[in-house]
Amino acid sequence: MSLTIRGSAKARDQPSCNGFFCRMVCLPKCIFGGFSRVMGRRNQYQPSELQLQHPQLLHPPVVPEDWAFLVSFEQQYGTTHPFFYACSFMQALKIAEDEHKLMFMYLHSPEHPFTPSFCSRTLSSELVVQFLDANFVCWGAIADRGEGLQMAATLQPASFPFCAVIAPAAGNNIAVLQQMEGPIDPAELVEILQRTMEEQGSAFGTTVRGREEEHMRARIKEEERIKARAKEQEKLRADRQLREEQDAAYFVALQRDQEKENLRNARAQKPIEASNQTNYQNPRQMHREKQLGKPRQSSSVGEAQYKETITHGKDTQILIRFPGGERREHNFSCTDKILSIYRYIDSLGLPGIANYRLISSFPRRVYSFDQMGMTLKDAGLHPRASLFVELL
């Protein structure tokens, strides 16, 4: 009698996965498709604590195909054996995924000459039972019927008894990490399974945890993206509100400046009208004054008053607003350069006003170093404008 092991011992002749031996097997549609049909009955197959202590209670007659292996095994070899899940292959694989364990699969061939010794001495050994129950999800099937026949046709064992260590893989595939064919004693079986767990279980035993962590990272990334989008939208709303407030303040200031300009023009117009009235006299009044010897009043006073109302060449009015709320108004010539405004602000000697630039908010335009040589008229600041001092 001999044992054939297809696993780490022949890793060089087999494809590898993540640096370890594995054989990728595509499951038949009849096995993979049956998963959706049995998942609805999963809670029915979950054993209770009492059933774990008394496996003989796990024989419901409603699912004879899933229970055929256990019934056959216990009739011949008793109830001392690893806990085999009485369910479909795909459901057992899903349970292994949920519990983050590898799956131990046994294909039972009742008529094979090596089967009796393997079942009575190896599978019924207390050492094997304790090790498998603690570290694996076990599933068994009869090799010549049902899913057992389908798995035998898929894995094509060369001899029986046939055992394999299975791990889930992407799509309709499974990863066969280790397979043993022929008789094997309990200590040797535990040693092979232990070595398989140590060498290859790290690559496949954490598959579900890796998927869960990947899903968690994806959820966290999505939440961060949503938060970033909300933060960006909030910033856009704040910027829009700030612009609206600045525009409203600009329009209020513009209205006030217009009112002041109208009032100033009205005050300037009164001396001119008075001068015109002084210069114009009735001929009779002039003749009477001449007869009375009264000298005619010169219009020089009115002309002086008129000249005082207009500053020669200063035809551009600039209102300058500072960050602290202070405002300064100054007249420039339309041919003056933007540099003249900067020189005027620097001459004020206001504290904290050192590195800055000038901005008009409606329409918004920045007047910085590149615009220093522009005239006020070319810059669109003639005949009047309002500028904001923005600190850098």
Short mmCIF file of C-alpha atoms in Angstrom, two decimals:
data_model
loop_
_atom_site.label_atom_id
_atom_site.label_comp_id
_atom_site.label_asym_id
_atom_site.label_seq_id
_atom_site.Cartn_x
_atom_site.Cartn_y
_atom_site.Cartn_z
CA MET A 1 0.00 0.00 0.00
CA SER A 2 1.30 3.42 -0.86
CA LEU A 3 0.25 7.03 -0.42
CA THR A 4 0.36 9.48 -3.29
CA ILE A 5 0.62 13.13 -2.33
CA ARG A 6 0.03 15.82 -4.92
CA GLY A 7 1.11 19.02 -3.31
CA SER A 8 4.29 20.64 -2.09
CA ALA A 9 6.38 17.64 -2.97
CA LYS A 10 5.64 18.22 -6.65
CA ALA A 11 5.39 21.99 -6.62
CA ARG A 12 7.96 22.33 -9.40
CA ASP A 13 5.74 20.28 -11.76
CA GLN A 14 2.54 22.12 -10.89
CA PRO A 15 1.41 25.68 -11.43
CA SER A 16 1.98 27.97 -8.47
CA CYS A 17 -0.22 30.65 -6.96
CA ASN A 18 1.29 33.42 -4.84
CA GLY A 19 4.53 31.48 -4.57
CA PHE A 20 2.85 28.30 -3.23
CA PHE A 21 1.68 25.12 -4.91
CA CYS A 22 -1.89 25.06 -6.02
CA ARG A 23 -3.99 23.53 -8.74
CA MET A 24 -6.78 25.75 -10.05
CA VAL A 25 -9.87 23.70 -10.92
CA CYS A 26 -12.96 25.02 -12.65
CA LEU A 27 -16.12 23.61 -11.09
CA PRO A 28 -18.87 22.13 -13.28
CA LYS A 29 -21.95 24.29 -13.71
CA CYS A 30 -24.06 21.63 -12.03
CA ILE A 31 -22.07 22.14 -8.79
CA PHE A 32 -21.61 25.90 -8.95
CA GLY A 33 -25.19 26.48 -10.08
CA GLY A 34 -26.56 24.46 -7.21
CA PHE A 35 -25.15 26.91 -4.70
CA SER A 36 -28.02 29.37 -5.06
CA ARG A 37 -30.54 26.59 -4.51
CA VAL A 38 -29.04 25.36 -1.26
CA MET A 39 -28.14 28.73 0.31
CA GLY A 40 -31.78 29.31 1.20
CA ARG A 41 -31.62 26.21 3.41
CA ARG A 42 -28.34 27.10 5.12
CA ASN A 43 -29.86 27.72 8.53
CA GLN A 44 -31.54 24.33 8.26
CA TYR A 45 -28.14 22.65 7.91
CA GLN A 46 -26.38 24.58 10.66
CA PRO A 47 -25.88 22.08 13.49
CA SER A 48 -26.90 22.97 17.01
CA GLU A 49 -24.67 22.39 20.01
CA LEU A 50 -26.64 19.26 20.84
CA GLN A 51 -26.21 17.95 17.29
CA LEU A 52 -22.45 18.57 17.44
CA GLN A 53 -22.29 16.37 20.54
CA HIS A 54 -24.59 13.74 19.01
CA PRO A 55 -23.93 13.46 15.25
CA GLN A 56 -26.58 10.73 14.99
CA LEU A 57 -29.17 13.48 15.28
CA LEU A 58 -27.98 15.00 11.99
CA HIS A 59 -29.99 12.68 9.74
CA PRO A 60 -33.02 14.55 8.44
CA PRO A 61 -34.78 12.51 5.75
CA VAL A 62 -35.64 15.60 3.70
CA VAL A 63 -32.19 15.85 2.04
CA PRO A 64 -31.11 12.25 1.39
CA GLU A 65 -28.43 13.10 -1.19
CA ASP A 66 -26.51 15.41 1.17
CA TRP A 67 -26.69 12.88 3.99
CA ALA A 68 -25.88 9.74 1.98
CA PHE A 69 -22.16 9.77 2.85
CA LEU A 70 -22.70 10.18 6.61
CA VAL A 71 -25.38 7.47 6.69
CA SER A 72 -23.13 5.04 4.81
CA PHE A 73 -20.05 5.88 6.90
CA GLU A 74 -21.74 5.59 10.30
CA GLN A 75 -23.51 2.36 9.40
CA GLN A 76 -20.13 0.73 8.79
CA TYR A 77 -17.64 2.59 11.02
CA GLY A 78 -19.63 4.25 13.81
CA THR A 79 -20.11 7.85 14.83
CA THR A 80 -16.52 8.69 15.77
CA HIS A 81 -15.31 10.79 12.87
CA PRO A 82 -14.63 14.43 11.98
CA PHE A 83 -17.67 16.68 11.73
CA PHE A 84 -18.71 16.45 8.08
CA TYR A 85 -21.18 19.11 6.98
CA ALA A 86 -24.24 17.44 5.44
CA CYS A 87 -24.77 19.95 2.67
CA SER A 88 -23.70 20.68 -0.88
CA PHE A 89 -20.06 21.25 -1.80
CA MET A 90 -20.59 24.95 -2.53
CA GLN A 91 -22.36 25.51 0.76
CA ALA A 92 -19.53 23.86 2.68
CA LEU A 93 -17.03 26.03 0.78
CA LYS A 94 -19.04 29.13 1.71
CA ILE A 95 -19.01 28.08 5.38
CA ALA A 96 -15.22 27.70 5.15
CA GLU A 97 -14.97 31.20 3.73
CA ASP A 98 -17.14 32.64 6.50
CA GLU A 99 -15.05 30.93 9.19
CA HIS A 100 -11.72 31.81 7.49
CA LYS A 101 -10.71 28.16 7.24
CA LEU A 102 -9.56 25.76 4.57
CA MET A 103 -11.82 22.93 3.45
CA PHE A 104 -10.97 19.23 3.93
CA MET A 105 -12.72 17.09 1.30
CA TYR A 106 -12.98 13.29 1.43
CA LEU A 107 -14.33 11.22 -1.47
CA HIS A 108 -15.57 7.90 -0.09
CA SER A 109 -15.36 4.76 -2.25
CA PRO A 110 -17.08 2.00 -0.22
CA GLU A 111 -15.98 -0.85 -2.53
CA HIS A 112 -12.28 0.07 -2.67
CA PRO A 113 -10.01 -2.32 -0.70
CA PHE A 114 -8.13 0.55 1.04
CA THR A 115 -11.31 2.25 2.29
CA PRO A 116 -12.10 0.13 5.41
CA SER A 117 -8.66 0.56 7.00
CA PHE A 118 -8.57 4.28 6.21
CA CYS A 119 -12.02 4.93 7.68
CA SER A 120 -11.64 2.78 10.80
CA ARG A 121 -8.02 3.66 11.67
CA THR A 122 -7.41 7.13 10.22
CA LEU A 123 -10.70 9.06 9.96
CA SER A 124 -11.94 7.57 13.23
CA SER A 125 -8.67 8.37 15.03
CA GLU A 126 -9.11 10.83 17.91
CA LEU A 127 -5.97 12.69 16.75
CA VAL A 128 -7.39 13.24 13.24
CA VAL A 129 -10.89 14.08 14.53
CA GLN A 130 -9.64 16.78 16.92
CA PHE A 131 -7.22 18.29 14.38
CA LEU A 132 -9.76 18.47 11.54
CA ASP A 133 -12.59 19.83 13.72
CA ALA A 134 -10.31 22.56 15.07
CA ASN A 135 -8.73 23.70 11.81
CA PHE A 136 -10.88 22.73 8.82
CA VAL A 137 -14.42 22.64 7.49
CA CYS A 138 -14.92 19.02 6.47
CA TRP A 139 -17.08 17.77 3.62
CA GLY A 140 -17.45 14.25 2.33
CA ALA A 141 -19.30 12.53 -0.47
CA ILE A 142 -19.63 9.11 -2.03
CA ALA A 143 -17.40 8.97 -5.10
CA ASP A 144 -19.85 7.19 -7.40
CA ARG A 145 -23.00 9.28 -6.91
CA GLY A 146 -24.24 12.87 -6.80
CA GLU A 147 -21.73 15.63 -6.17
CA GLY A 148 -19.13 13.06 -5.16
CA LEU A 149 -19.20 11.63 -8.67
CA GLN A 150 -19.01 15.14 -10.16
CA MET A 151 -16.03 16.09 -7.97
CA ALA A 152 -14.29 12.78 -8.79
CA ALA A 153 -14.74 13.50 -12.50
CA THR A 154 -13.39 17.03 -11.98
CA LEU A 155 -10.36 16.16 -9.82
CA GLN A 156 -9.72 12.71 -11.43
CA PRO A 157 -8.14 10.88 -8.46
CA ALA A 158 -5.80 8.02 -9.39
CA SER A 159 -6.64 5.99 -6.30
CA PHE A 160 -8.83 5.87 -3.20
CA PRO A 161 -9.30 6.89 -0.48
CA PHE A 162 -8.98 10.44 -1.86
CA CYS A 163 -8.56 13.54 0.32
CA ALA A 164 -7.90 17.13 -0.71
CA VAL A 165 -7.38 20.54 0.89
CA ILE A 166 -9.50 23.12 -0.91
CA ALA A 167 -9.49 26.92 -0.83
CA PRO A 168 -11.91 29.29 -2.58
CA ALA A 169 -10.74 31.13 -5.68
CA ALA A 170 -12.11 33.74 -8.07
CA GLY A 171 -15.01 32.97 -10.37
CA ASN A 172 -16.13 29.34 -10.66
CA ASN A 173 -12.71 28.02 -9.63
CA ILE A 174 -11.31 26.36 -6.54
CA ALA A 175 -7.67 26.03 -5.49
CA VAL A 176 -6.55 22.49 -4.66
CA LEU A 177 -3.71 23.14 -2.20
CA GLN A 178 -3.02 19.47 -1.40
CA GLN A 179 -4.42 16.09 -2.39
CA MET A 180 -3.67 12.65 -0.98
CA GLU A 181 -4.49 9.35 -2.69
CA GLY A 182 -4.29 5.90 -1.10
CA PRO A 183 -3.96 4.73 2.51
CA ILE A 184 -2.34 6.93 5.14
CA ASP A 185 -1.94 6.62 8.90
CA PRO A 186 -3.32 9.27 11.32
CA ALA A 187 0.01 10.87 12.30
CA GLU A 188 1.11 11.19 8.69
CA LEU A 189 -2.23 12.74 7.68
CA VAL A 190 -2.06 15.32 10.48
CA GLU A 191 1.55 16.13 9.60
CA ILE A 192 0.66 16.71 5.92
CA LEU A 193 -2.33 18.86 6.84
CA GLN A 194 -0.27 20.87 9.34
CA ARG A 195 2.45 21.49 6.76
CA THR A 196 -0.13 22.50 4.18
CA MET A 197 -1.65 25.02 6.60
CA GLU A 198 1.75 26.49 7.45
CA GLU A 199 3.12 26.65 3.90
CA GLN A 200 0.04 27.44 1.87
CA GLY A 201 -2.77 28.40 4.20
CA SER A 202 -1.33 31.90 4.66
CA ALA A 203 -1.82 32.52 0.94
CA PHE A 204 -5.42 31.26 0.79
CA GLY A 205 -6.69 31.11 4.35
CA THR A 206 -7.01 34.86 4.51
CA THR A 207 -8.80 35.20 1.16
CA VAL A 208 -12.11 36.19 2.71
CA ARG A 209 -10.45 38.55 5.17
CA GLY A 210 -8.57 40.12 2.27
CA ARG A 211 -11.81 40.59 0.36
CA GLU A 212 -13.50 42.08 3.41
CA GLU A 213 -10.55 44.43 3.96
CA GLU A 214 -10.65 45.39 0.29
CA HIS A 215 -14.38 46.12 0.55
CA MET A 216 -13.75 48.08 3.74
CA ARG A 217 -11.03 50.12 2.04
CA ALA A 218 -13.37 50.75 -0.89
CA ARG A 219 -16.11 51.93 1.49
CA ILE A 220 -13.68 54.19 3.35
CA LYS A 221 -12.41 55.59 0.06
CA GLU A 222 -15.98 56.25 -1.08
CA GLU A 223 -16.82 57.96 2.22
CA GLU A 224 -13.69 60.11 1.93
CA ARG A 225 -14.65 61.00 -1.64
CA ILE A 226 -18.15 62.00 -0.51
CA LYS A 227 -16.71 64.07 2.33
CA ALA A 228 -14.23 65.74 -0.01
CA ARG A 229 -17.03 66.54 -2.45
CA ALA A 230 -19.19 67.97 0.35
CA LYS A 231 -16.24 70.01 1.59
CA GLU A 232 -15.58 71.32 -1.91
CA GLN A 233 -19.24 72.23 -2.37
CA GLU A 234 -19.24 73.99 0.99
CA LYS A 235 -16.14 75.95 -0.06
CA LEU A 236 -17.81 76.91 -3.33
CA ARG A 237 -20.89 78.09 -1.43
CA ALA A 238 -18.72 80.10 0.96
CA ASP A 239 -16.77 81.67 -1.93
CA ARG A 240 -20.00 82.51 -3.74
CA GLN A 241 -21.46 84.05 -0.60
CA LEU A 242 -18.26 86.06 -0.05
CA ARG A 243 -18.37 87.34 -3.63
CA GLU A 244 -22.01 88.30 -3.25
CA GLU A 245 -21.26 90.15 -0.02
CA GLN A 246 -18.30 91.94 -1.65
CA ASP A 247 -20.41 92.89 -4.66
CA ALA A 248 -23.19 94.15 -2.40
CA ALA A 249 -20.69 96.21 -0.38
CA TYR A 250 -19.20 97.54 -3.59
CA PHE A 251 -22.60 98.61 -4.94
CA VAL A 252 -23.47 100.30 -1.62
CA ALA A 253 -20.14 102.14 -1.65
CA LEU A 254 -20.62 103.03 -5.30
CA GLN A 255 -24.06 104.43 -4.54
CA ARG A 256 -22.70 106.47 -1.65
CA ASP A 257 -19.87 107.77 -3.80
CA GLN A 258 -22.37 108.73 -6.48
CA GLU A 259 -24.48 110.59 -3.96
CA LYS A 260 -21.41 112.42 -2.68
CA GLU A 261 -20.40 113.26 -6.24
CA ASN A 262 -23.86 114.63 -7.00
CA LEU A 263 -23.79 116.70 -3.83
CA ARG A 264 -20.32 118.01 -4.63
CA ASN A 265 -21.37 118.92 -8.15
CA ALA A 266 -24.44 120.68 -6.81
CA ARG A 267 -22.35 122.73 -4.39
CA ALA A 268 -19.88 123.59 -7.14
CA GLN A 269 -22.66 124.72 -9.44
CA LYS A 270 -24.06 127.30 -7.02
CA PRO A 271 -21.01 129.69 -7.10
CA ILE A 272 -20.94 129.51 -10.90
CA GLU A 273 -24.60 130.47 -11.10
CA ALA A 274 -24.01 133.30 -8.62
CA SER A 275 -21.06 134.53 -10.69
CA ASN A 276 -23.13 134.48 -13.85
CA GLN A 277 -25.82 136.48 -12.14
CA THR A 278 -23.23 139.01 -10.95
CA ASN A 279 -21.74 139.41 -14.40
CA TYR A 280 -25.14 139.99 -15.94
CA GLN A 281 -26.70 143.35 -14.98
CA ASN A 282 -29.65 145.27 -16.28
CA PRO A 283 -28.57 148.25 -18.51
CA ARG A 284 -30.74 150.59 -16.47
CA GLN A 285 -29.06 149.43 -13.27
CA MET A 286 -25.63 149.94 -14.84
CA HIS A 287 -26.63 153.49 -15.91
CA ARG A 288 -27.92 154.25 -12.42
CA GLU A 289 -24.76 152.99 -10.79
CA LYS A 290 -22.70 155.06 -13.18
CA GLN A 291 -24.72 158.19 -12.35
CA LEU A 292 -24.37 157.48 -8.62
CA GLY A 293 -20.65 156.90 -9.07
CA LYS A 294 -20.75 153.30 -7.82
CA PRO A 295 -18.00 151.22 -9.38
CA ARG A 296 -18.99 148.03 -11.11
CA GLN A 297 -18.20 144.87 -9.07
CA SER A 298 -15.59 142.72 -10.69
CA SER A 299 -16.37 139.11 -11.49
CA SER A 300 -12.98 138.00 -10.24
CA VAL A 301 -14.50 136.60 -7.05
CA GLY A 302 -16.85 134.30 -8.95
CA GLU A 303 -14.06 133.18 -11.25
CA ALA A 304 -11.84 132.38 -8.29
CA GLN A 305 -14.63 130.38 -6.70
CA TYR A 306 -15.13 128.45 -9.93
CA LYS A 307 -11.43 127.73 -10.25
CA GLU A 308 -11.39 126.39 -6.71
CA THR A 309 -14.08 123.84 -7.57
CA ILE A 310 -12.02 122.26 -10.30
CA THR A 311 -8.51 121.06 -9.67
CA HIS A 312 -6.57 121.49 -12.87
CA GLY A 313 -5.88 118.16 -14.64
CA LYS A 314 -7.19 115.94 -11.80
CA ASP A 315 -10.15 114.42 -13.56
CA THR A 316 -10.13 110.84 -12.19
CA GLN A 317 -11.55 110.06 -8.75
CA ILE A 318 -10.35 106.88 -7.01
CA LEU A 319 -11.91 105.50 -3.81
CA ILE A 320 -9.49 103.19 -1.99
CA ARG A 321 -10.75 100.66 0.61
CA PHE A 322 -8.36 99.09 3.12
CA PRO A 323 -8.72 95.70 4.88
CA GLY A 324 -9.49 97.35 8.22
CA GLY A 325 -12.48 99.17 6.79
CA GLU A 326 -10.74 102.52 6.33
CA ARG A 327 -11.40 104.45 3.12
CA ARG A 328 -9.37 107.07 1.33
CA GLU A 329 -10.39 109.12 -1.69
CA HIS A 330 -7.95 110.86 -4.01
CA ASN A 331 -8.04 112.56 -7.39
CA PHE A 332 -5.64 111.62 -10.15
CA SER A 333 -5.19 112.52 -13.76
CA CYS A 334 -6.50 110.07 -16.31
CA THR A 335 -2.97 109.98 -17.77
CA ASP A 336 -1.44 108.96 -14.43
CA LYS A 337 -0.18 105.41 -14.18
CA ILE A 338 -1.35 102.67 -11.83
CA LEU A 339 2.01 103.21 -10.14
CA SER A 340 0.72 106.62 -8.97
CA ILE A 341 -1.98 104.91 -6.88
CA TYR A 342 0.59 102.62 -5.26
CA ARG A 343 2.81 105.62 -4.47
CA TYR A 344 -0.13 107.44 -2.95
CA ILE A 345 -1.00 104.46 -0.71
CA ASP A 346 2.65 104.07 0.33
CA SER A 347 2.79 107.77 1.21
CA LEU A 348 -0.04 107.32 3.71
CA GLY A 349 2.22 105.22 5.94
CA LEU A 350 -0.67 103.08 7.22
CA PRO A 351 0.45 100.30 9.58
CA GLY A 352 0.32 96.76 8.16
CA ILE A 353 0.05 97.96 4.55
CA ALA A 354 3.31 96.79 3.00
CA ASN A 355 2.87 93.88 0.60
CA TYR A 356 -0.44 94.23 -1.22
CA ARG A 357 -2.21 94.50 -4.54
CA LEU A 358 -5.19 96.46 -5.87
CA ILE A 359 -8.41 94.80 -6.98
CA SER A 360 -11.60 96.10 -8.55
CA SER A 361 -14.54 93.84 -7.76
CA PHE A 362 -17.00 94.83 -10.47
CA PRO A 363 -15.80 93.74 -12.83
CA ARG A 364 -13.18 91.87 -10.83
CA ARG A 365 -9.70 92.78 -12.02
CA VAL A 366 -6.28 92.70 -10.38
CA TYR A 367 -3.87 95.62 -10.81
CA SER A 368 -0.44 94.37 -9.77
CA PHE A 369 3.15 94.69 -10.99
CA ASP A 370 2.30 93.83 -14.61
CA GLN A 371 -0.18 96.73 -14.81
CA MET A 372 2.03 99.38 -13.18
CA GLY A 373 2.69 101.14 -16.51
CA MET A 374 -0.97 101.39 -17.58
CA THR A 375 -2.70 104.75 -17.43
CA LEU A 376 -5.83 105.05 -15.36
CA LYS A 377 -7.86 105.64 -18.48
CA ASP A 378 -6.47 102.56 -20.23
CA ALA A 379 -7.10 100.54 -17.07
CA GLY A 380 -10.77 101.51 -17.13
CA LEU A 381 -10.58 103.56 -13.90
CA HIS A 382 -11.58 106.89 -15.49
CA PRO A 383 -13.55 108.99 -14.50
CA ARG A 384 -14.14 107.21 -11.17
CA ALA A 385 -13.53 103.81 -9.63
CA SER A 386 -13.37 101.92 -6.35
CA LEU A 387 -10.39 99.74 -5.52
CA PHE A 388 -9.79 97.21 -2.70
CA VAL A 389 -6.38 96.75 -1.04
CA GLU A 390 -5.72 93.00 -0.73
CA LEU A 391 -2.81 91.99 1.49
CA LEU A 392 -0.46 89.28 0.20
#
